[in-house]
Tab-separated table of C-alpha atoms in Angstrom:
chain	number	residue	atom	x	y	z
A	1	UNK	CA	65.213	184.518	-108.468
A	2	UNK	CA	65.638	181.868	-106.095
A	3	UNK	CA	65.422	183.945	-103.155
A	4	UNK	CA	61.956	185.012	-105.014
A	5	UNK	CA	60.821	181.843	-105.378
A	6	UNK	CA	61.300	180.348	-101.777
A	7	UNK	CA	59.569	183.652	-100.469
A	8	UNK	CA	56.371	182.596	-102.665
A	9	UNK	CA	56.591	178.940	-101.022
A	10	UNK	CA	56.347	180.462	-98.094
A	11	UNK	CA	53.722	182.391	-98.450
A	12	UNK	CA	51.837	179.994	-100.088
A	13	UNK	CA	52.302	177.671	-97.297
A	14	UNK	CA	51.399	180.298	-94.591
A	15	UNK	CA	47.985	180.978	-96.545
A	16	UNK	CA	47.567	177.184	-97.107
A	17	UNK	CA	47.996	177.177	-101.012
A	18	UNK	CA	50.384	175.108	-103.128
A	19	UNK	CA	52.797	176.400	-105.786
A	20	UNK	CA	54.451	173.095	-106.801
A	21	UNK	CA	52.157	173.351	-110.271
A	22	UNK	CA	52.774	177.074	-110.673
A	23	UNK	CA	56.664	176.432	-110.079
A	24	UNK	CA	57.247	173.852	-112.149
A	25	UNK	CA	60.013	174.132	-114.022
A	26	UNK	CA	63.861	173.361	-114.361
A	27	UNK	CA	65.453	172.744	-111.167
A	28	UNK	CA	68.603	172.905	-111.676
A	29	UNK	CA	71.583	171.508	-109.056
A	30	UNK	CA	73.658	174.592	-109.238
A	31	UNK	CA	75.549	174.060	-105.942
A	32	UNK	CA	73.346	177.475	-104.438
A	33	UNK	CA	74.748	180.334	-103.795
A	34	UNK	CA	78.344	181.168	-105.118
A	35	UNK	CA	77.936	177.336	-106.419
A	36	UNK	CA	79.971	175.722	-103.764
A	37	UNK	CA	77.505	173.473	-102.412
A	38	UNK	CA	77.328	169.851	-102.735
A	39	UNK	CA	74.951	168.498	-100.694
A	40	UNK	CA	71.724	166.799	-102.898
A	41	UNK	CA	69.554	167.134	-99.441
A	42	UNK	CA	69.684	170.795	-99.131
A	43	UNK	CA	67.400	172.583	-100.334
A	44	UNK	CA	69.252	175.745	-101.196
A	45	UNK	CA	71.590	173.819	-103.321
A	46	UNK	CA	68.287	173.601	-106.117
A	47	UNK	CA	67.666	176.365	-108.122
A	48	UNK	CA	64.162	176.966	-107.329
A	49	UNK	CA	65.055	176.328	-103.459
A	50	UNK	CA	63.300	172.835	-103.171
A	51	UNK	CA	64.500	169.459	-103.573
A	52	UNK	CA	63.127	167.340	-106.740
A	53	UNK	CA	59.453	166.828	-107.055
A	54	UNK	CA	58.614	163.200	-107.953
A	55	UNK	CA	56.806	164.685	-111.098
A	56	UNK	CA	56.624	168.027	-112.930
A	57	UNK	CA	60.438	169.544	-112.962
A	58	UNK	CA	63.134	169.268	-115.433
A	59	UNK	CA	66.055	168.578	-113.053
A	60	UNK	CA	69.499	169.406	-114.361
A	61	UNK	CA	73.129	168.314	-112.378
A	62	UNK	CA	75.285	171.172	-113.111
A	63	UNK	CA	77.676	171.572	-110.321
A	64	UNK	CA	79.014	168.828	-108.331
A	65	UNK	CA	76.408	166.849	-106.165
A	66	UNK	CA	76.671	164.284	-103.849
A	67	UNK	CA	73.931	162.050	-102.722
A	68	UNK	CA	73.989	160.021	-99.642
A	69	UNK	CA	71.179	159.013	-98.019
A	70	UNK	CA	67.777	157.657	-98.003
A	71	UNK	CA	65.237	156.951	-101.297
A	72	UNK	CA	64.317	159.233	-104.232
A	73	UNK	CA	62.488	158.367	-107.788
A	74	UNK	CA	61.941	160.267	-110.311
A	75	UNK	CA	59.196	159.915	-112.977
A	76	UNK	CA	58.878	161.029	-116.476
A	77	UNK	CA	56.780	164.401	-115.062
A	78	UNK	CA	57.706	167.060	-117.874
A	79	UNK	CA	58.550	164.404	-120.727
A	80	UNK	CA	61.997	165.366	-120.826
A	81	UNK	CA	65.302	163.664	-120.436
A	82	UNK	CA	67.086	164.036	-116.949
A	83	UNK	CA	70.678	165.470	-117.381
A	84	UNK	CA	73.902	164.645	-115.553
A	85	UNK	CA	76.407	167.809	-117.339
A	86	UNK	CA	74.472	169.900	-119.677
A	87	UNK	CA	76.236	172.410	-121.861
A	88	UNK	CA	79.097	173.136	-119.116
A	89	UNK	CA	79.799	170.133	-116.215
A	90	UNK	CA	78.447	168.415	-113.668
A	91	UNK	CA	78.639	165.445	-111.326
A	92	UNK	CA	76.704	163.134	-109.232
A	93	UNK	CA	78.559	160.956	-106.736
A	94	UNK	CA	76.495	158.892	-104.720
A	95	UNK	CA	77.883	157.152	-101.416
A	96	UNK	CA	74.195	155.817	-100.224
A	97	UNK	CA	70.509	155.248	-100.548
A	98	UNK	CA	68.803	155.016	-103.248
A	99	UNK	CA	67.831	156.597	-106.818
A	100	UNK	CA	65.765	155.696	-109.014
A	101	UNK	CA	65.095	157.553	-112.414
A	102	UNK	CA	61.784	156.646	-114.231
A	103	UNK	CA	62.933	158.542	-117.343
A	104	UNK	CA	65.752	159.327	-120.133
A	105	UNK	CA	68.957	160.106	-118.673
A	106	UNK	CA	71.626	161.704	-120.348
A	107	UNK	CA	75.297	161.768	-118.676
A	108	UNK	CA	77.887	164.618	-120.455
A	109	UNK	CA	75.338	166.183	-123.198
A	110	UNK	CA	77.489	168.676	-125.036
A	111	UNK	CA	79.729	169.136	-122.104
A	112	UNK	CA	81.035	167.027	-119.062
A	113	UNK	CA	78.990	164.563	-116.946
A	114	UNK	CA	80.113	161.667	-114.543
A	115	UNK	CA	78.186	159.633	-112.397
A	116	UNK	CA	79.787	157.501	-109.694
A	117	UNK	CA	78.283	155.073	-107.619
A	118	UNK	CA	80.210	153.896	-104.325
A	119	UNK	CA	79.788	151.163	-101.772
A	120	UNK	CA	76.180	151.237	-100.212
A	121	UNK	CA	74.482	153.329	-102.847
A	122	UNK	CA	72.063	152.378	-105.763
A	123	UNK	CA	71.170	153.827	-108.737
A	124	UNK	CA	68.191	152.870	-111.151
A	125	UNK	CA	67.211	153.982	-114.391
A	126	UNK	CA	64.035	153.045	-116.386
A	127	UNK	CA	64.346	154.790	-119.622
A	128	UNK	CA	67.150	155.369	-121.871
A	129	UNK	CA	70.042	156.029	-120.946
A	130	UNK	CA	73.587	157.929	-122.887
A	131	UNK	CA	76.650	158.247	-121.464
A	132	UNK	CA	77.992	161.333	-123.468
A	133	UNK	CA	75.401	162.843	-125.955
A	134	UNK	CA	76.208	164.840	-128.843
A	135	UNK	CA	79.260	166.919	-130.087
A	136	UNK	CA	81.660	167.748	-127.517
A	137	UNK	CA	79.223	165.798	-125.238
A	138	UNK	CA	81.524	163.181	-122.633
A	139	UNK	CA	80.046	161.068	-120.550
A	140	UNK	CA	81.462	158.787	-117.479
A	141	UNK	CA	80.040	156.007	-114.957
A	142	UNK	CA	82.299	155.085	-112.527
A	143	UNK	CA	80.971	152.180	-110.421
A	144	UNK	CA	83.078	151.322	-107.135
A	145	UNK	CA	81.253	148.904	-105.160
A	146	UNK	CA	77.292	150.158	-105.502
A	147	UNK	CA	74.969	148.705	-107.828
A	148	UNK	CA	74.226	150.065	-111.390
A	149	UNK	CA	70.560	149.056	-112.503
A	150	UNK	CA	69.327	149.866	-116.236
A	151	UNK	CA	66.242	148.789	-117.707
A	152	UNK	CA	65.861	149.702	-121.358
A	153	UNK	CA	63.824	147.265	-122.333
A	154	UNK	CA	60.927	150.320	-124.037
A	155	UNK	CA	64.161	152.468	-124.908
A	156	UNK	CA	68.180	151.885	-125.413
A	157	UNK	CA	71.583	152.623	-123.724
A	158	UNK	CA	74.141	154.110	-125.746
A	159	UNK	CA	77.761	155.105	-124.906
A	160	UNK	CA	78.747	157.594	-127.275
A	161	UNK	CA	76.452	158.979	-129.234
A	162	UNK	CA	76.290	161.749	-132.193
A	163	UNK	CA	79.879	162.717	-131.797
A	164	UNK	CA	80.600	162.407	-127.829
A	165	UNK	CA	82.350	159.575	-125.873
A	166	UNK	CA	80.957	157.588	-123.094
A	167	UNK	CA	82.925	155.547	-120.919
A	168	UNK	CA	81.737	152.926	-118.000
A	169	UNK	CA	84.546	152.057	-114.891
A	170	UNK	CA	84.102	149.339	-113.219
A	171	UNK	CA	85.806	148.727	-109.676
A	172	UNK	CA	83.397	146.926	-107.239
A	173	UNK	CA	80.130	146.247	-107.318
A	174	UNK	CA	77.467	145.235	-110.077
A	175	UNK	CA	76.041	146.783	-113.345
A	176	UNK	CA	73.167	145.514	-114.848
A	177	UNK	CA	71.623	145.957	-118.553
A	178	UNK	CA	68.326	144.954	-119.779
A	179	UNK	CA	69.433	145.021	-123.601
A	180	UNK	CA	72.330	144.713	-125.599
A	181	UNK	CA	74.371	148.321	-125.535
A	182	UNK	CA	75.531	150.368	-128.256
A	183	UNK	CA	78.841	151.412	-128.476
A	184	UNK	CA	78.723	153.715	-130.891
A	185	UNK	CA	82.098	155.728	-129.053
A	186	UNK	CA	82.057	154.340	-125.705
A	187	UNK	CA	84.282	152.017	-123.782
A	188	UNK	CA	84.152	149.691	-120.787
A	189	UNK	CA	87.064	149.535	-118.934
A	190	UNK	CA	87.879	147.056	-115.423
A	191	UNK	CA	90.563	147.687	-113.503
A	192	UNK	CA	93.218	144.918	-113.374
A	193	UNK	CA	92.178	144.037	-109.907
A	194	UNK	CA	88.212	144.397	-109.887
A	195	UNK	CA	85.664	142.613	-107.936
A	196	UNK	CA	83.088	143.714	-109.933
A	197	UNK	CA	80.857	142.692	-112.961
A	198	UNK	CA	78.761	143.393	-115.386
A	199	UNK	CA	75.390	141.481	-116.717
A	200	UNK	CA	73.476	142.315	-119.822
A	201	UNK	CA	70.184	139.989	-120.654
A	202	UNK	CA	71.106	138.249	-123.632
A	203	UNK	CA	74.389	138.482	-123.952
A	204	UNK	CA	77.151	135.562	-123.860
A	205	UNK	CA	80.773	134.770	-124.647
A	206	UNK	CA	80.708	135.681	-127.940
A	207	UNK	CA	79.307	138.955	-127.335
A	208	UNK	CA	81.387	140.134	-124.864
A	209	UNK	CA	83.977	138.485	-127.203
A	210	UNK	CA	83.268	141.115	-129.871
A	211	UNK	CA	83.241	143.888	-127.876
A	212	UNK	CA	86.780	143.203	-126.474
A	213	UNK	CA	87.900	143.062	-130.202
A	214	UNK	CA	86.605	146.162	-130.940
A	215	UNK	CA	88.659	147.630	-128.545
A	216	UNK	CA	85.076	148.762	-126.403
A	217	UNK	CA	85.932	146.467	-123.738
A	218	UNK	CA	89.434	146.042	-121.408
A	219	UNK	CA	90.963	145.359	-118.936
A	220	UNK	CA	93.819	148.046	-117.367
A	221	UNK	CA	96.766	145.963	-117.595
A	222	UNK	CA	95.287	143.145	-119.432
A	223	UNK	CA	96.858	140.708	-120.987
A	224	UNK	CA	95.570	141.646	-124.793
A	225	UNK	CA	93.679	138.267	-124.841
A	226	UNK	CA	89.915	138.154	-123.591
A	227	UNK	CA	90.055	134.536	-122.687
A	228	UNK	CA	92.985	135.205	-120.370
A	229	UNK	CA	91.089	139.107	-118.862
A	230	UNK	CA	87.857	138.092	-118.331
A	231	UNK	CA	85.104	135.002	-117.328
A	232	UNK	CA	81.946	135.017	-118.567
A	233	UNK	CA	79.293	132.964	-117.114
A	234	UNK	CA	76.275	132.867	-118.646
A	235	UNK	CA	75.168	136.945	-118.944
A	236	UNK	CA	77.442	137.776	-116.475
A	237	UNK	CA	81.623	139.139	-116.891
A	238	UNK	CA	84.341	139.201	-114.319
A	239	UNK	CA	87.971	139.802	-114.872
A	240	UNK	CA	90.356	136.426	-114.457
A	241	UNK	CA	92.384	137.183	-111.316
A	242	UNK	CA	95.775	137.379	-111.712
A	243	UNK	CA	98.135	134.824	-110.920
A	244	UNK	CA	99.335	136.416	-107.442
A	245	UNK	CA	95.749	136.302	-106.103
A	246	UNK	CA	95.306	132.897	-106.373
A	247	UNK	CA	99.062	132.417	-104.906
A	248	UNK	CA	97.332	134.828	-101.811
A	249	UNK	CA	94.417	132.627	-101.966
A	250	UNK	CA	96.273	129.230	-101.844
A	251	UNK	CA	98.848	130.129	-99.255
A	252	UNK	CA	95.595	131.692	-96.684
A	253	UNK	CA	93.913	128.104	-97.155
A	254	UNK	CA	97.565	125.848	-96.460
A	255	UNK	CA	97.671	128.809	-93.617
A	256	UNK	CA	94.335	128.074	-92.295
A	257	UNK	CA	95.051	124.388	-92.716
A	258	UNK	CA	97.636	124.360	-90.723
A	259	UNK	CA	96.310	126.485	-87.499
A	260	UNK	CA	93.836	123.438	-87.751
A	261	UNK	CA	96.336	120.690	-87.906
A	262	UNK	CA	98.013	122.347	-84.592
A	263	UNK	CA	94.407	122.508	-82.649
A	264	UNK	CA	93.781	119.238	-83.355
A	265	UNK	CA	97.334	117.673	-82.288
């Protein structure tokens, strides 16, 4: 089928016509043939031999893909959601550029899904957007040093929903929400030593407060007391660093103090 299908682009481009309407359709990242590729640029590695169309595809991440370069957005085209794991697994680890999703995204929808979001890369989603989706459905964000956008202001984000689990790492970086979240069966989770945060519009102390109570909210290694784990200022959470990082800290500035102390005698 594939093989099929990029013989017809061909064609149509050697007689000057244009198939992208006629070929609309799902997309699928399957990893080509015998499913071992990973690379999002190549062609080959799509079902129907081209890389996404801005509009008009359903576009499913069923193998493992990684994206690393340059700019992509994708708009609502076909009406449907945009899947990260559908049924069986997938994954979408992005170590550059940007994407942007104009659309619902589901991560893990009745199967496995992950999305993880490195140093130098962005990723923005306007539209809903579920980490794990239905029964058996489990769903993962790992963000370690890249930026998270979600705008859900005409829709909602939901971790764990209908019977799945949804889970968001933070390491590095940022991750920002438009709108409260619901945690229906999801969890946030830092690790003891992150640098990164998290920043949802109209949220505060309390909030974040609540959701550490819950047990939707941690720290690995924490001390079991949010006021201790975490800052909040304003929207924005950060873990507390521990008490050997600010012992590193002080002893670089008396270190530094010193070297100046010695250039000036």
């Amino acid at each position: 089928m594939k093989q099929t299908t990029k013989t017809l682009l061909t064609l149509g481009a050697v007689a000057g016509l244009s198939f992208t309407t006629a070929q609309a359709g799902t997309n699928d990242f399957d990893g080509g043939d015998g499913g071992t590729g990973t690379d999002w640029h190549t062609a080959s590695n799509w079902s129907l031999g081209y890389l996404p169309l801005s509009t008009g595809d359903k576009n499913y991440i069923i193998a493992d893909a990684i994206y690393s370069t340059g700019t992509t957005t994708l708009n609502t085209g076909s009406g449907t959601d945009w899947h990260i794991g559908k049924t069986g697994g997938g994954t979408l680890t992005m170590n550059g550029g940007t994407l942007t999703t104009n659309i619902g995204v589901i991560i893990g929808q009745q199967g496995s899904g992950s999305l993880t979001i490195n140093t130098g890369a962005t990723y923005n989603n306007n539209g809903k957007f579920f980490v794990g989706n239905s029964t058996n459905g489990n769903g993962t964000v790992n963000l370690d040093g890249g930026t998270l956008a979600v705008d859900t202001t005409a829709a909602n984000t939901v971790f764990g929903r209908d019977g799945a689990t949804g889970l968001l790492n933070i390491t590095a970086g940022t991750a920002t929400f438009t709108d409260l979240l619901t945690m229906t069966d999801g969890s946030i989770v830092f690790s003891n030593d992150s640098s990164g945060s998290l920043s949802i519009v109209g949220a505060d102390f309390t909030y974040y407060s609540n959701l550490y109570t819950a047990g939707d909210l941690s720290r690995t290694g924490g001390t079991g007391a949010f006021a201790t784990d975490f800052n909040v200022s304003g929207t924005t959470l950060t873990v507390v660093p521990e008490p050997g990082t600010y012992a590193l800290i002080g002893g670089m500035l008396a270190l530094g103090y010193v070297m100046v102390r010695r250039r000036s005698a």
